[in-house]
Every structure is written in C-alpha cells, then in structure tokens.
Amino acid sequence: MAAHTSMPPAVMSRSDAPVFPPVALSADATPFTPLGTDNWRLGSPSDVEKQFSRCAAKLRALRADSAQLREELNLLFDQLLSENYNKTFDPNVNIRPQDVCTLLKHVSSLVPLSQEHLVIKLCQLIHHLLNQLKVIMDEQTLDVLVNYTVSALKQCSTWTHSDVLLALSTIVYGNGPQCHQHLSEMLSEDGILLLYSSPSQPNMELRRVAITCMANICLRIPGQPALDDQYRSVSFGVFVKTLQSPKPPNTDELFYCMVIQAALKGLQCCLSGGKWKFGGGEELGSVLAALKRLMFQGAPGVNVKWPTVLYPAPLPQYEGLPASKPAEPPKPSEPPKDATLPGKTSGNKKRKSRGKGKKTSTEESREADGEEDDQEPVPALQKGGEREAGRGDRESASKPSGPSFYPSWKKVSSDSEFSDPEGSAQSKLRLNHGRVRQAALHSLLSVVKGVEKRTLYGYWSSFIPDSPTGGPPPLTLLTIILKDPSPKVRACALQVLSAMLDGSRQFLAVAEDTASPRTSYTPFSFSLATAIRELHHALSLALLAETSPQTLTQVIKCLAYLVANAPYHRLRPGLLSPLWKQMRPYVRHRDVNVRVSVLTLYGALVTTQAPLPEVQLLLRQPDSSGTGSFTPQDSALSWRQRDGVSSPSRTPVKSSLRSSRTHSPQVPRTPGEEESSPPWLLQLCVSLVTQPREDQSDSEGAGTGGGAALEPSPVRLEALQVMSHLVRGYFSLAQASLCEIGKVSDRCLGETDPSIQLHGAKLLEELGTGIIQQYRAENNVPERLRVPVSQVVQFWSDVLSGPLNGALQNEQHPTLQTSACDALPSILPQAFSQLPEKTQLMCITVLLGLSYSENYLVKTAAVRALGIYILFPCLREDVMFVADTANTILAALEDRSPNVRAKAAWSLGNLTDTLIVNMESVGVDFQEELSDMLQLKMLLAATRASADKDRVKSNAVRALGNLVHFLRPSQLTRSAFQRPIEDAVRALVKTVQSEATMKVRWNACYALGNAFRNPALPLDSAPWSSDAFSSLCHVVTSCKNFKVRIKSAAALAVPAKRSCYGDTERFSSVWHALATALEKSEDTNDFLEYRYSASLRHTLSQALLHLLSVSQLQDMPALGSLLAGEEGRGIKEHLIKYLRAEEGGGGEGPEGEKDVAGDSFTPQQRVGGLQQTLIRLKELEAEGERRGEEDRGKEMVVHFLEDLLQTCEEL
C-alpha cells in the first residue's frame, strides 16, 4: 500500500521526537499504540473499522470448498483477534452489531469441528468480539452459535473445551431464556454443563468456566423474562453444591478460589431481582451456612468447625473449635512449619522489619494459605471477638503496637497495598480470598433481599450476636466489620447488616431491657435488646477506627438503619447520647458522602419514636464542642494527617463547631436561657444550608460567582430534611427559631435549584403543621407554650409576600408547585382569618386556578388544599366560596387520574361536613342560600363516584350521607330530587352489601345513619327504605369486621320516631338483628377484632334501649315473647353492664374514627332514660281486636324493664 503523501518523513530529528511518560510494565496495562509526529494515532478508529470490514469481507467471500481455506482462516482470525475493539480504549469504534452477527454465523459454517485448532480460534474470536463490542445478538445468531459450541463440546477433544465453554458463556450472557431449545442438552441430568461443573471434575479450569457459563445463563437482564424455574433450580443446586464441597486434594488454593467466585456469582444471578423460590428451611439454612463460612474465607486466624446447616433459633449457634490441637497455645513469633508458598517467609520478614512485631508475623502467616488456617489452634479473630475488636488483637501480641481501640486491620496495609513482589502467589491468594469474602457477602445480600423478612428473623442470631455467657465470641457480620483487612469487604458486610435492619421495626419492637431479667432464664425480649446494644457498641467502634471514606459512609448509614428501627422507648436510656456526641466531628468531614450520611443519621435520631425523652435532653443541651471532639474521634479523622496536613488543620473541626453561626457561644447560661436557645442541631443545619463551606476542597461547593462556595447540594438537601424532621418531632424546641427557619425556607424557595426549592417548601409545610398541632384541643398544649397567633400571622404574612408566590406559578417544575400548594393549607385557621384580605384572596384565587392545572400532581394538591380551606371557620359560611369550591371539586371528580378523583372525593366529603355544620349553626338561611341546582349536581356526582375505585368510593359515600341529611323538606318533595335521592340511597345500600374494603363499608354504614337523621326523609313509605334497613340488619349480624357492625348498629338506632321503622314486621326484624348481634358479639376468628367487642356491645345495648323507647303497643306481642325467653336473659345481662357502665364504649379506633355513635351519658342518666321508657310504656292503652295480646306483651316488657331496673339498683 502506498504511503500517504501528507505523512511526515520517517526520520525525525532528536528534538522533534515526541516525549512519552514512563509506563510501568503490567499485564493490565493498555496496549501500546504508536503515535505519529502529528499526534494522530496510527491505529485510528477508522483503521480499526477498516481492518474489521476488510477481514469480514474476505471471510464472507470464503467457501467451505475454497483452496487454502485453513491458512486463510488462520490468518484472518489472527488479524481480527489482534485488534482492540473495547470502547473504553477507544470510544470512537463503531462496528454495527448486525455485521458482527453476520460474520460469526458465516464463519461458524466454515470451520469444521474436526479442525480443533480452528475451533479454538473461532471460539476465542466469538468471545473477543461479543465481549468487547457488547453485541446484542438476534435470535438466529444466538441459535447458530449456541448450537455450534454445544456440538463442539460433544465432538471435540477435551483440551479444547475450556475455550469452547468460555465462548459459550459469552454467547449465553443474559440470553438464558432465549436458549430454551438447547437448555435441556446443557442442564439436563447428563448435560454437558452439569458434567463439567460437578465437584468430581478434576480440571478446575473447566469446572470454573462451566459454572460461569451456568451463571450467565441464569443472569436476568432487566425487562427480559426470567429463566424457567426448572433450569434455575438445577443451576442453583449446582452452585450450592459447589459452595458446600471442600477443596479437592492437591488442588491449588488460587484455582479453588476462582471456582468459588464463579459459584457465588451464579448464586447472585439466581437470586437477583426476585423472591426466594428454592425450598424451605433446610435449603435456606444450608445456603446461609455455606455463605457464612465463605464470609471468612482466608481471614487471618479463623479456625472453627463450621455447621453445614443453620437453623432458625432465637439464640446464637456457636461455631465449634477444631478437634485437633485444642490445648496448644499459639506461637506468634514462629511461622507455620508447612508454609510452602513462595515468597511467604520473605513477606513475613519484610513486615517484621517494619516494626509490626510478632503480631503481624502471625497474621500474615495465617493469611498465606487456607490449609494453614485449618492448623491454627486458636483463631486470632475469635480471641478478640466483636466486643474486643476495638482493642485489637492484644492476646496475640506481646506488646500492643498502637492505641488500644484500634482493631488489627488498622495496623496492616489494606488488601490493595501488599508488600509482596508483583505477581507473588501470596498476594494473589490474599486478593482472591478477599474477593471470595466480598462475593459471599454480595450473595448473602441477595438472600436477605429475596427471603421474606419473618423467615429471615429466625437466622438473625447467626449473623448478629448478643452477649454470650461463655466460650469464644461468635463469628458474625460484626467480626468482619471490625476485623477484615479489606475495606471493600467491610463495606459489603455493612450493606448486608443494613439490609437486615431495614424494615425490622416490627421484629425489634419486642426488645425490652428496662427491667432486670430473671436469673433462671433470659427472655427473648431481653436477648433482642442486648443484640441492639451489641450493634451500637460494635458500630461505634467501627466508626472510630474506619479510615476508608466509602466504608465510613456505610458504617454511618448502617447506624441510621439501626436507629430508625430500634424501639428506644423500651430500652434503658443511654444508647443514643454517646452516638449523638460521637457523630459531631464528622459533620465537617472532608468527604461529601460522609457528611450526607451523618445528617441522615441525625435525621433518624430525631425521627425515631419522636418525641423521645433522651433526644429531647440532647437537643436541649448547650453546645459542648470543647469536650465533644475528644482524641479517639480526632484519630478517626486521620485523613488530615495522612494527607500531610499539619495538626493545626484539625482545629477548624472544633472551631467551626464553636462558631457563632453554628453554635451558641460558650458562656454560662441560666436554665431558662438554655431551654429557650435553639438546639445545636438546628443551628448546624441552618449553617449548612445558608453559610459558605469551611475547609472546602476544589471539587466541592456550589459556586456563588466569585465569592465563597456553599455546601454541595446533597449536604444542603439532607440538612433541610433534618430540619423538617426536627420541626415535625420536636416542634416545641424548634419554635423559638420560627422566624429564622422561615427565612431559611424563603431563601431556599428563592434559589434556582428545584430540589432546594422543593425542600424549602416541605420545611414550610412542616412549620405550619407544627403550629396547627399546637392548637388542636386534643393535644392539650397550654396557651403560654403555643406560638402566639400574632406571631403566626406575621410569619405567614412574610412568607406569602416572598418567593412562595413564584413557586406556586412555576409551571416548569410541577413538583415544586405541588409542594407549594401543600404549604398553603398548613396556615393556622385562626391566623388565616387575621391575614390581610388581599392575602386571603390571593391564596384562594391561586388554589382555584391551580385546581384546573394540566398536571395531575398540581391538581391533586390544589383540590386537597381547597378541601382543607372549606373547613376554616372564616370561609365555610361564605356561600360564594362554598359554591366556587364545590364547582371546582365537581370538575375534579371527572378527571382521568384516580389520584385526582380520590382527593376530590375527600374534599367533597369535607365540604358536605361543612354543610351540616352550617345547617346546625347558621340554620335554614344557609340552606336556602345555597343553589338547589348545585346541591343536585353534587348529589349526582357523589352517586357516580360511589361506583369508582375504593379510595374514591370511601369518601363519596360519606358525601352522599351528608347531602341527603342536608336536603330541605321542600327539596325532598320535588320530582327533580326524588330519583337522585333514591339512586343515592341505593348506592349506599349496595356499598354496604358489597365486598369492598372495610373502610368503605364502614363509611357507607355511617352515611346511611347520617341520612336517617333528616327528619323529612320518608323512611316509612319510600321504596328504598326496606332495602336500607335489611342491609344494615344483615351487616350487623354477619360482617367479620366489628367496626362495620358498630356503625351499622349505630345507624339502626338513629331514627327518632317509631314511624320511621315501618310496620311491626320490620321493627321486629331490626330488634331480632340487634339481639342476635349482641349474642354473637364475641364470636370471631380474628383476635384483632376483640379490641372492638366492648364498643360493639355498648352500641348494640344502646340501640336496643332506643328501640324500646320508641316502641308502640303493636310491637309489644313480639317484644314480650322475645324478652320472656332465653334470648331475654342474655340481653338482660348485657343491658345491666351497659347501664352500670361496666364496659367502655367510647374511644377511637386505630385510624381515628369514632367506634360508636357514642353517648356521654353517666350511669344515672342511662337509668333515668330507662325509667322514662318504663313510664311511657305503662301509660300505653291497647285498643281494637288485638287488645288482649298487646296487653300481655306489654306486661312482659314492663316486667322485664322493672326487673332490669331493680337488678341495677341492687348491684
């Protein structure tokens, strides 16, 4: 090929020669690529593509009968294999996947399986191209290549199978489900992969590649279907069997580690992204046992007899000591006699020369070989244990070589800083042991995420210790966190522990140690509390000793998970105070991720079971930074020393904590001053959000022009989160800084970063909600401790005249608009009425406008805000506002989004609640002023919504009950209302009888009772009346949920007149249903319902007495016969308890709903009411044909009531 005319001459003067930086020789170094004098790569991307195209064209031109076929294939394969197609090496390589697929399909037809050297080169080419170009194959290419490689495994010699399996593993990577035609050949009982992956396979390389191939088959690409369970189970069994099998004799430890790594990778592939599907307790226990053993693979000094299966148990299963040499003491100064690996002795000598002494020599000799680990009589990791880990391995050294709280891995180099020569077998083995431990922990993490939480709780004691009474400390995750030499392995162990703690609140809730346990046995609650204390202790030691910023971040995150899930209100105080103080130096750590995780932990501290007395005390404490940053914490921040910074650079940590922006000055204060001063944590967060970063590095900070840079955005966002948590949980401590926090929120809303603006709006909402909570009557906050209304008015006046308006109108960021909408209804109603009229009008106008937004999030928030505003006393009597809000809500009820419809139904329920309040407070004037047409539209819309999803339906039926109750007599007689009223009541009846959620049925029963309160409703003659009563009677006797029964019984007791119950037959059926329900009030299979049984009996007794109070002579025969029999005696017992108030019936359920229609009558008032009923019944005189029968019935009822009253008086 002729030379390019533009190329410079080959001979250059010495001064023109390009200067190249020295590059260390390494197998991992980037391939050498020469440069021309003009600095263009000679192997430019175009040349790589041209070379590929040229070779591909020649290969496509070849035919199976071509002369010199073998030589041509050899040459072209070599040329293709010599090129580097990796895009990380050269991102401009652009070879089309379809060209690669076409080439490989054609070439596979040219290479016969008899030409084994060519087969090997083809397999290498397949692996080379697919791996470097990340080609996604079409189904035809996949089928052709899998078929070719599987056939090669069957027909070619064994010496070729390693390369063939490598190619096959690349082909099937993520394509397992698409290879269904060949899976039976590979993974059947006598399949090729099962044969080569068997523990009996002597060739470890073949075994490794076969297991890797199976792992790639099991790998699931997101969005792709999963592998068939049959083949996944087969592969899973192979992986587990590999992990459980011992190292074959005469096998190199390094190769064995690589096989184990492949099996662990396969285990992860089987478990990733799905639930555990591989059998019950025995299978899970065996997998956990294998993973626990491999978690300590190659760890220095670990010498235990591992169990083959872990069983769920509340107490730890301790690993046994080996049977050989149980009493022989360790000899730390002597290396093991069977040290056979090269370079070992020199490595130990080298470490000794560094002054590590006997301890390091012992540890290094133990790290060298797994076989030597088995011969160590006393394990070094166990002797220190988790609880002593912070003090190092003092037992294994004649003299401590560092501070007493340093664990052993702090005294040696990390796994990436070996002193052995490059390529040393010892360093490679140590590295691979670390990779095995890391992969085992990754697999354990997949198991933790895939297994159901309640199943996993039984195995906690195998991985998280409590305090053992004797023997060596158990080997657990905490051992690795404190003792493993690799920061990556420690980080993985922390991730596993975090996953176990995440969502464990329900399990840990039983922990308690406030009382001393009995000496005869240790309760499980006390053991669990001890485990929590152990976690605190071990993680605190890890926090002190950790030097890797990435692992330190994981330690702090793990502590945050622990704090978020532990029941500190059931534990002895004192766990959180040391942690609180220990974290303070880290808020100024160099690493951004560490600072963020510290704030996350502080957020968990002020969130967990808030308000927690211990945290309240910590928040009230004045700044003690002079004593808070003591020496161990300073040593944990040793990055300043390692970076060569002189010791005075540590002073900004202390001085910044004492700065006027972050802390109160260190001056004596009176108790009153200390209590009124803002908490240190609040001042810190304000400083992090608003003040420039101290000691900032070049890569940090959000630039503010030419001035000082603020903290990075993640730190500021987390600080705002902590402020929100602090305001929510400890508002009484934060309220002294109300104006300052408001200014922080205003500043955030005025910034350009939408995330900062969003968190500023959230903080504003929390402030408003905290003020509202203070003014709720049920919270009983004294007037002197509340934020004065005048201050609240001033606060909101400033906020509403600030940047909040811009956030409300920011259509480019609908999430910000949503948060701003959520902030508006958090205004205290008493303060809203005192705001300037134009400010009130602005709030209402903005919300009405945003309720028609095209974004469903904004619309949902605006409709919700209107649903809260309609409850404000200053707005609810404004007919124009009520009408505007109603029309807005009706429009939202027709929205496509179920979220919008659900919130609109909730707001409609609030609006109709307001109608009832106005009807009772204002009277008929308000009813007449509200448009009939609007009421009819609301009735029709609520009826349609009652057929929607359950979350819409639950509030739609509430609105229906209110609307029917609100209607005037003149409206009930109008033809335009009669059909809608019937449809509304039938919709309620249908909902009561439906299989909807219990909350929906509960609301429907309540709504029917609410509708019955309208005295003008024709309950005696309406065609729907019979269905309404029969549905309530059915539910009160048969519904499994007691709260639904309570509301149905309360609804049956609402009608104030006897005529409302209809004829005698309907009245008797209502009585019989209530009496039957009272008799069955304890019949339930659900233990959780028993907490409502007393309320149910209370309501049923009240309903029965109400029926007696309105009963007439025509009802006496039926009532007399019922009360005179066995049923009457059962009713009498319950009525006596009700009259004497022996069972509580009031209160609220878990969701805040009233459990009973409820009366607040005293026992004397209840007895007085019964006496009035008795007097009225005695005055009744029978007439007509049934006079005798009615008199006899009346006598029996009167006798029953007299006997009931007499019994109550005697008791």
mmCIF file of N, CA, C and O in Angstrom, residues 503-558:
data_model
loop_
_atom_site.group_PDB
_atom_site.id
_atom_site.type_symbol
_atom_site.label_atom_id
_atom_site.label_comp_id
_atom_site.label_asym_id
_atom_site.label_seq_id
_atom_site.Cartn_x
_atom_site.Cartn_y
_atom_site.Cartn_z
ATOM 1 N N GLY A 503 -36.476 -2.249 57.692
ATOM 2 C CA GLY A 503 -37.799 -2.858 57.799
ATOM 3 C C GLY A 503 -37.960 -3.823 58.953
ATOM 4 O O GLY A 503 -38.936 -4.583 58.988
ATOM 5 N N SER A 504 -37.020 -3.811 59.908
ATOM 6 C CA SER A 504 -37.090 -4.759 61.026
ATOM 7 C C SER A 504 -37.789 -4.172 62.252
ATOM 8 O O SER A 504 -37.714 -4.747 63.335
ATOM 9 N N ARG A 505 -38.448 -3.056 62.098
ATOM 10 C CA ARG A 505 -39.051 -2.382 63.259
ATOM 11 C C ARG A 505 -40.046 -3.276 63.977
ATOM 12 O O ARG A 505 -40.089 -3.324 65.209
ATOM 13 N N GLN A 506 -40.848 -4.008 63.217
ATOM 14 C CA GLN A 506 -41.856 -4.863 63.844
ATOM 15 C C GLN A 506 -41.201 -5.991 64.642
ATOM 16 O O GLN A 506 -41.682 -6.370 65.710
ATOM 17 N N PHE A 507 -40.103 -6.533 64.135
ATOM 18 C CA PHE A 507 -39.399 -7.610 64.835
ATOM 19 C C PHE A 507 -38.693 -7.076 66.081
ATOM 20 O O PHE A 507 -38.775 -7.674 67.164
ATOM 21 N N LEU A 508 -38.031 -5.938 65.948
ATOM 22 C CA LEU A 508 -37.296 -5.382 67.075
ATOM 23 C C LEU A 508 -38.212 -4.744 68.116
ATOM 24 O O LEU A 508 -37.762 -4.423 69.224
ATOM 25 N N ALA A 509 -39.477 -4.561 67.766
ATOM 26 C CA ALA A 509 -40.391 -3.877 68.686
ATOM 27 C C ALA A 509 -40.568 -4.613 70.003
ATOM 28 O O ALA A 509 -40.950 -4.013 71.003
ATOM 29 N N VAL A 510 -40.304 -5.925 70.033
ATOM 30 C CA VAL A 510 -40.485 -6.688 71.276
ATOM 31 C C VAL A 510 -39.284 -6.550 72.200
ATOM 32 O O VAL A 510 -39.330 -6.992 73.345
ATOM 33 N N ALA A 511 -38.197 -5.958 71.728
ATOM 34 C CA ALA A 511 -36.999 -5.824 72.566
ATOM 35 C C ALA A 511 -37.297 -4.931 73.766
ATOM 36 O O ALA A 511 -37.948 -3.884 73.632
ATOM 37 N N GLU A 512 -36.801 -5.332 74.919
ATOM 38 C CA GLU A 512 -37.020 -4.538 76.135
ATOM 39 C C GLU A 512 -36.001 -4.944 77.186
ATOM 40 O O GLU A 512 -35.767 -6.136 77.418
ATOM 41 N N ASP A 513 -35.406 -3.943 77.817
ATOM 42 C CA ASP A 513 -34.485 -4.237 78.908
ATOM 43 C C ASP A 513 -34.604 -3.221 80.033
ATOM 44 O O ASP A 513 -33.662 -3.006 80.796
ATOM 45 N N THR A 514 -35.777 -2.590 80.129
ATOM 46 C CA THR A 514 -35.972 -1.607 81.193
ATOM 47 C C THR A 514 -36.009 -2.263 82.561
ATOM 48 O O THR A 514 -35.676 -1.643 83.575
ATOM 49 N N ALA A 515 -36.439 -3.537 82.608
ATOM 50 C CA ALA A 515 -36.457 -4.276 83.867
ATOM 51 C C ALA A 515 -35.385 -5.352 83.831
ATOM 52 O O ALA A 515 -35.061 -5.898 82.772
ATOM 53 N N SER A 516 -34.843 -5.681 85.007
ATOM 54 C CA SER A 516 -33.816 -6.719 85.077
ATOM 55 C C SER A 516 -34.431 -8.076 84.781
ATOM 56 O O SER A 516 -35.520 -8.395 85.288
ATOM 57 N N PRO A 517 -33.780 -8.908 83.964
ATOM 58 C CA PRO A 517 -34.354 -10.215 83.637
ATOM 59 C C PRO A 517 -34.248 -11.171 84.813
ATOM 60 O O PRO A 517 -33.437 -10.989 85.723
ATOM 61 N N ARG A 518 -35.077 -12.190 84.781
ATOM 62 C CA ARG A 518 -34.999 -13.221 85.810
ATOM 63 C C ARG A 518 -33.695 -14.001 85.659
ATOM 64 O O ARG A 518 -33.179 -14.181 84.567
ATOM 65 N N THR A 519 -33.194 -14.486 86.789
ATOM 66 C CA THR A 519 -31.921 -15.207 86.743
ATOM 67 C C THR A 519 -32.077 -16.611 86.193
ATOM 68 O O THR A 519 -31.119 -17.191 85.686
ATOM 69 N N SER A 520 -33.284 -17.176 86.267
ATOM 70 C CA SER A 520 -33.465 -18.557 85.825
ATOM 71 C C SER A 520 -33.430 -18.685 84.309
ATOM 72 O O SER A 520 -33.009 -19.710 83.792
ATOM 73 N N TYR A 521 -33.874 -17.680 83.619
ATOM 74 C CA TYR A 521 -33.838 -17.731 82.156
ATOM 75 C C TYR A 521 -33.793 -16.302 81.625
ATOM 76 O O TYR A 521 -34.135 -15.350 82.334
ATOM 77 N N THR A 522 -33.365 -16.180 80.386
ATOM 78 C CA THR A 522 -33.281 -14.869 79.736
ATOM 79 C C THR A 522 -34.412 -14.736 78.736
ATOM 80 O O THR A 522 -34.468 -15.504 77.770
ATOM 81 N N PRO A 523 -35.332 -13.808 78.914
ATOM 82 C CA PRO A 523 -36.430 -13.642 77.950
ATOM 83 C C PRO A 523 -35.897 -13.250 76.577
ATOM 84 O O PRO A 523 -34.834 -12.631 76.458
ATOM 85 N N PHE A 524 -36.647 -13.617 75.564
ATOM 86 C CA PHE A 524 -36.245 -13.271 74.202
ATOM 87 C C PHE A 524 -36.194 -11.752 74.030
ATOM 88 O O PHE A 524 -35.316 -11.228 73.336
ATOM 89 N N SER A 525 -37.098 -11.029 74.682
ATOM 90 C CA SER A 525 -37.103 -9.574 74.559
ATOM 91 C C SER A 525 -35.804 -8.982 75.093
ATOM 92 O O SER A 525 -35.264 -8.022 74.522
ATOM 93 N N PHE A 526 -35.274 -9.581 76.168
ATOM 94 C CA PHE A 526 -34.024 -9.078 76.733
ATOM 95 C C PHE A 526 -32.846 -9.422 75.816
ATOM 96 O O PHE A 526 -31.926 -8.618 75.636
ATOM 97 N N SER A 527 -32.857 -10.629 75.231
ATOM 98 C CA SER A 527 -31.788 -11.013 74.294
ATOM 99 C C SER A 527 -31.764 -10.084 73.089
ATOM 100 O O SER A 527 -30.695 -9.686 72.606
ATOM 101 N N LEU A 528 -32.951 -9.751 72.610
ATOM 102 C CA LEU A 528 -33.032 -8.854 71.461
ATOM 103 C C LEU A 528 -32.529 -7.463 71.825
ATOM 104 O O LEU A 528 -31.825 -6.814 71.042
ATOM 105 N N ALA A 529 -32.865 -7.006 73.030
ATOM 106 C CA ALA A 529 -32.364 -5.703 73.479
ATOM 107 C C ALA A 529 -30.842 -5.726 73.608
ATOM 108 O O ALA A 529 -30.162 -4.752 73.257
ATOM 109 N N THR A 530 -30.306 -6.853 74.087
ATOM 110 C CA THR A 530 -28.851 -6.969 74.204
ATOM 111 C C THR A 530 -28.192 -6.945 72.821
ATOM 112 O O THR A 530 -27.115 -6.365 72.646
ATOM 113 N N ALA A 531 -28.833 -7.597 71.848
ATOM 114 C CA ALA A 531 -28.295 -7.567 70.483
ATOM 115 C C ALA A 531 -28.251 -6.142 69.943
ATOM 116 O O ALA A 531 -27.292 -5.752 69.260
ATOM 117 N N ILE A 532 -29.277 -5.348 70.258
ATOM 118 C CA ILE A 532 -29.286 -3.953 69.810
ATOM 119 C C ILE A 532 -28.128 -3.191 70.449
ATOM 120 O O ILE A 532 -27.445 -2.393 69.794
ATOM 121 N N ARG A 533 -27.877 -3.464 71.722
ATOM 122 C CA ARG A 533 -26.759 -2.802 72.393
ATOM 123 C C ARG A 533 -25.421 -3.240 71.789
ATOM 124 O O ARG A 533 -24.490 -2.434 71.657
ATOM 125 N N GLU A 534 -25.338 -4.529 71.444
ATOM 126 C CA GLU A 534 -24.114 -5.009 70.803
ATOM 127 C C GLU A 534 -23.880 -4.317 69.467
ATOM 128 O O GLU A 534 -22.751 -3.964 69.107
ATOM 129 N N LEU A 535 -24.947 -4.130 68.708
ATOM 130 C CA LEU A 535 -24.822 -3.434 67.430
ATOM 131 C C LEU A 535 -24.341 -2.005 67.643
ATOM 132 O O LEU A 535 -23.473 -1.515 66.910
ATOM 133 N N HIS A 536 -24.908 -1.336 68.613
ATOM 134 C CA HIS A 536 -24.462 0.023 68.916
ATOM 135 C C HIS A 536 -22.975 0.038 69.266
ATOM 136 O O HIS A 536 -22.207 0.871 68.767
ATOM 137 N N HIS A 537 -22.575 -0.901 70.120
ATOM 138 C CA HIS A 537 -21.185 -0.930 70.583
ATOM 139 C C HIS A 537 -20.220 -1.198 69.426
ATOM 140 O O HIS A 537 -19.228 -0.481 69.243
ATOM 141 N N ALA A 538 -20.541 -2.226 68.631
ATOM 142 C CA ALA A 538 -19.635 -2.610 67.548
ATOM 143 C C ALA A 538 -19.565 -1.537 66.476
ATOM 144 O O ALA A 538 -18.480 -1.206 65.971
ATOM 145 N N LEU A 539 -20.705 -0.962 66.101
ATOM 146 C CA LEU A 539 -20.696 0.056 65.052
ATOM 147 C C LEU A 539 -20.020 1.330 65.542
ATOM 148 O O LEU A 539 -19.409 2.057 64.745
ATOM 149 N N SER A 540 -20.110 1.605 66.831
ATOM 150 C CA SER A 540 -19.393 2.760 67.361
ATOM 151 C C SER A 540 -17.885 2.548 67.273
ATOM 152 O O SER A 540 -17.135 3.475 66.933
ATOM 153 N N LEU A 541 -17.439 1.325 67.556
ATOM 154 C CA LEU A 541 -16.010 1.024 67.411
ATOM 155 C C LEU A 541 -15.583 1.131 65.952
ATOM 156 O O LEU A 541 -14.510 1.655 65.643
ATOM 157 N N ALA A 542 -16.415 0.612 65.063
ATOM 158 C CA ALA A 542 -16.087 0.716 63.632
ATOM 159 C C ALA A 542 -16.021 2.165 63.195
ATOM 160 O O ALA A 542 -15.177 2.551 62.373
ATOM 161 N N LEU A 543 -16.884 2.989 63.756
ATOM 162 C CA LEU A 543 -16.897 4.406 63.417
ATOM 163 C C LEU A 543 -15.595 5.071 63.838
ATOM 164 O O LEU A 543 -15.027 5.906 63.119
ATOM 165 N N LEU A 544 -15.102 4.698 64.989
ATOM 166 C CA LEU A 544 -13.853 5.279 65.480
ATOM 167 C C LEU A 544 -12.653 4.837 64.652
ATOM 168 O O LEU A 544 -11.716 5.603 64.436
ATOM 169 N N ALA A 545 -12.661 3.574 64.216
ATOM 170 C CA ALA A 545 -11.460 3.003 63.623
ATOM 171 C C ALA A 545 -11.416 3.099 62.106
ATOM 172 O O ALA A 545 -10.344 2.982 61.518
ATOM 173 N N GLU A 546 -12.535 3.301 61.449
ATOM 174 C CA GLU A 546 -12.586 3.242 59.990
ATOM 175 C C GLU A 546 -11.868 4.436 59.371
ATOM 176 O O GLU A 546 -12.037 5.582 59.815
ATOM 177 N N THR A 547 -11.059 4.156 58.343
ATOM 178 C CA THR A 547 -10.329 5.211 57.642
ATOM 179 C C THR A 547 -10.774 5.382 56.200
ATOM 180 O O THR A 547 -10.540 6.438 55.617
ATOM 181 N N SER A 548 -11.391 4.374 55.613
ATOM 182 C CA SER A 548 -11.858 4.488 54.229
ATOM 183 C C SER A 548 -13.144 5.308 54.195
ATOM 184 O O SER A 548 -14.126 4.950 54.855
ATOM 185 N N PRO A 549 -13.178 6.420 53.458
ATOM 186 C CA PRO A 549 -14.400 7.236 53.436
ATOM 187 C C PRO A 549 -15.620 6.466 52.941
ATOM 188 O O PRO A 549 -16.723 6.654 53.452
ATOM 189 N N GLN A 550 -15.425 5.592 51.936
ATOM 190 C CA GLN A 550 -16.556 4.837 51.419
ATOM 191 C C GLN A 550 -17.123 3.890 52.482
ATOM 192 O O GLN A 550 -18.334 3.801 52.669
ATOM 193 N N THR A 551 -16.244 3.197 53.191
ATOM 194 C CA THR A 551 -16.707 2.288 54.234
ATOM 195 C C THR A 551 -17.254 3.062 55.425
ATOM 196 O O THR A 551 -18.233 2.645 56.052
ATOM 197 N N LEU A 552 -16.654 4.185 55.747
ATOM 198 C CA LEU A 552 -17.159 5.021 56.831
ATOM 199 C C LEU A 552 -18.585 5.470 56.534
ATOM 200 O O LEU A 552 -19.448 5.494 57.430
ATOM 201 N N THR A 553 -18.862 5.792 55.282
ATOM 202 C CA THR A 553 -20.229 6.156 54.894
ATOM 203 C C THR A 553 -21.186 5.012 55.161
ATOM 204 O O THR A 553 -22.310 5.211 55.669
ATOM 205 N N GLN A 554 -20.755 3.790 54.847
ATOM 206 C CA GLN A 554 -21.610 2.628 55.082
ATOM 207 C C GLN A 554 -21.833 2.397 56.580
ATOM 208 O O GLN A 554 -22.923 1.996 56.994
ATOM 209 N N VAL A 555 -20.819 2.643 57.401
ATOM 210 C CA VAL A 555 -20.981 2.492 58.850
ATOM 211 C C VAL A 555 -22.077 3.433 59.355
ATOM 212 O O VAL A 555 -22.973 3.040 60.118
ATOM 213 N N ILE A 556 -22.013 4.668 58.914
ATOM 214 C CA ILE A 556 -22.978 5.663 59.396
ATOM 215 C C ILE A 556 -24.375 5.355 58.865
ATOM 216 O O ILE A 556 -25.370 5.488 59.590
ATOM 217 N N LYS A 557 -24.467 4.921 57.614
ATOM 218 C CA LYS A 557 -25.779 4.529 57.080
ATOM 219 C C LYS A 557 -26.356 3.358 57.853
ATOM 220 O O LYS A 557 -27.560 3.302 58.120
ATOM 221 N N CYS A 558 -25.504 2.406 58.200
ATOM 222 C CA CYS A 558 -25.959 1.249 58.965
ATOM 223 C C CYS A 558 -26.476 1.686 60.331
ATOM 224 O O CYS A 558 -27.505 1.194 60.823
#
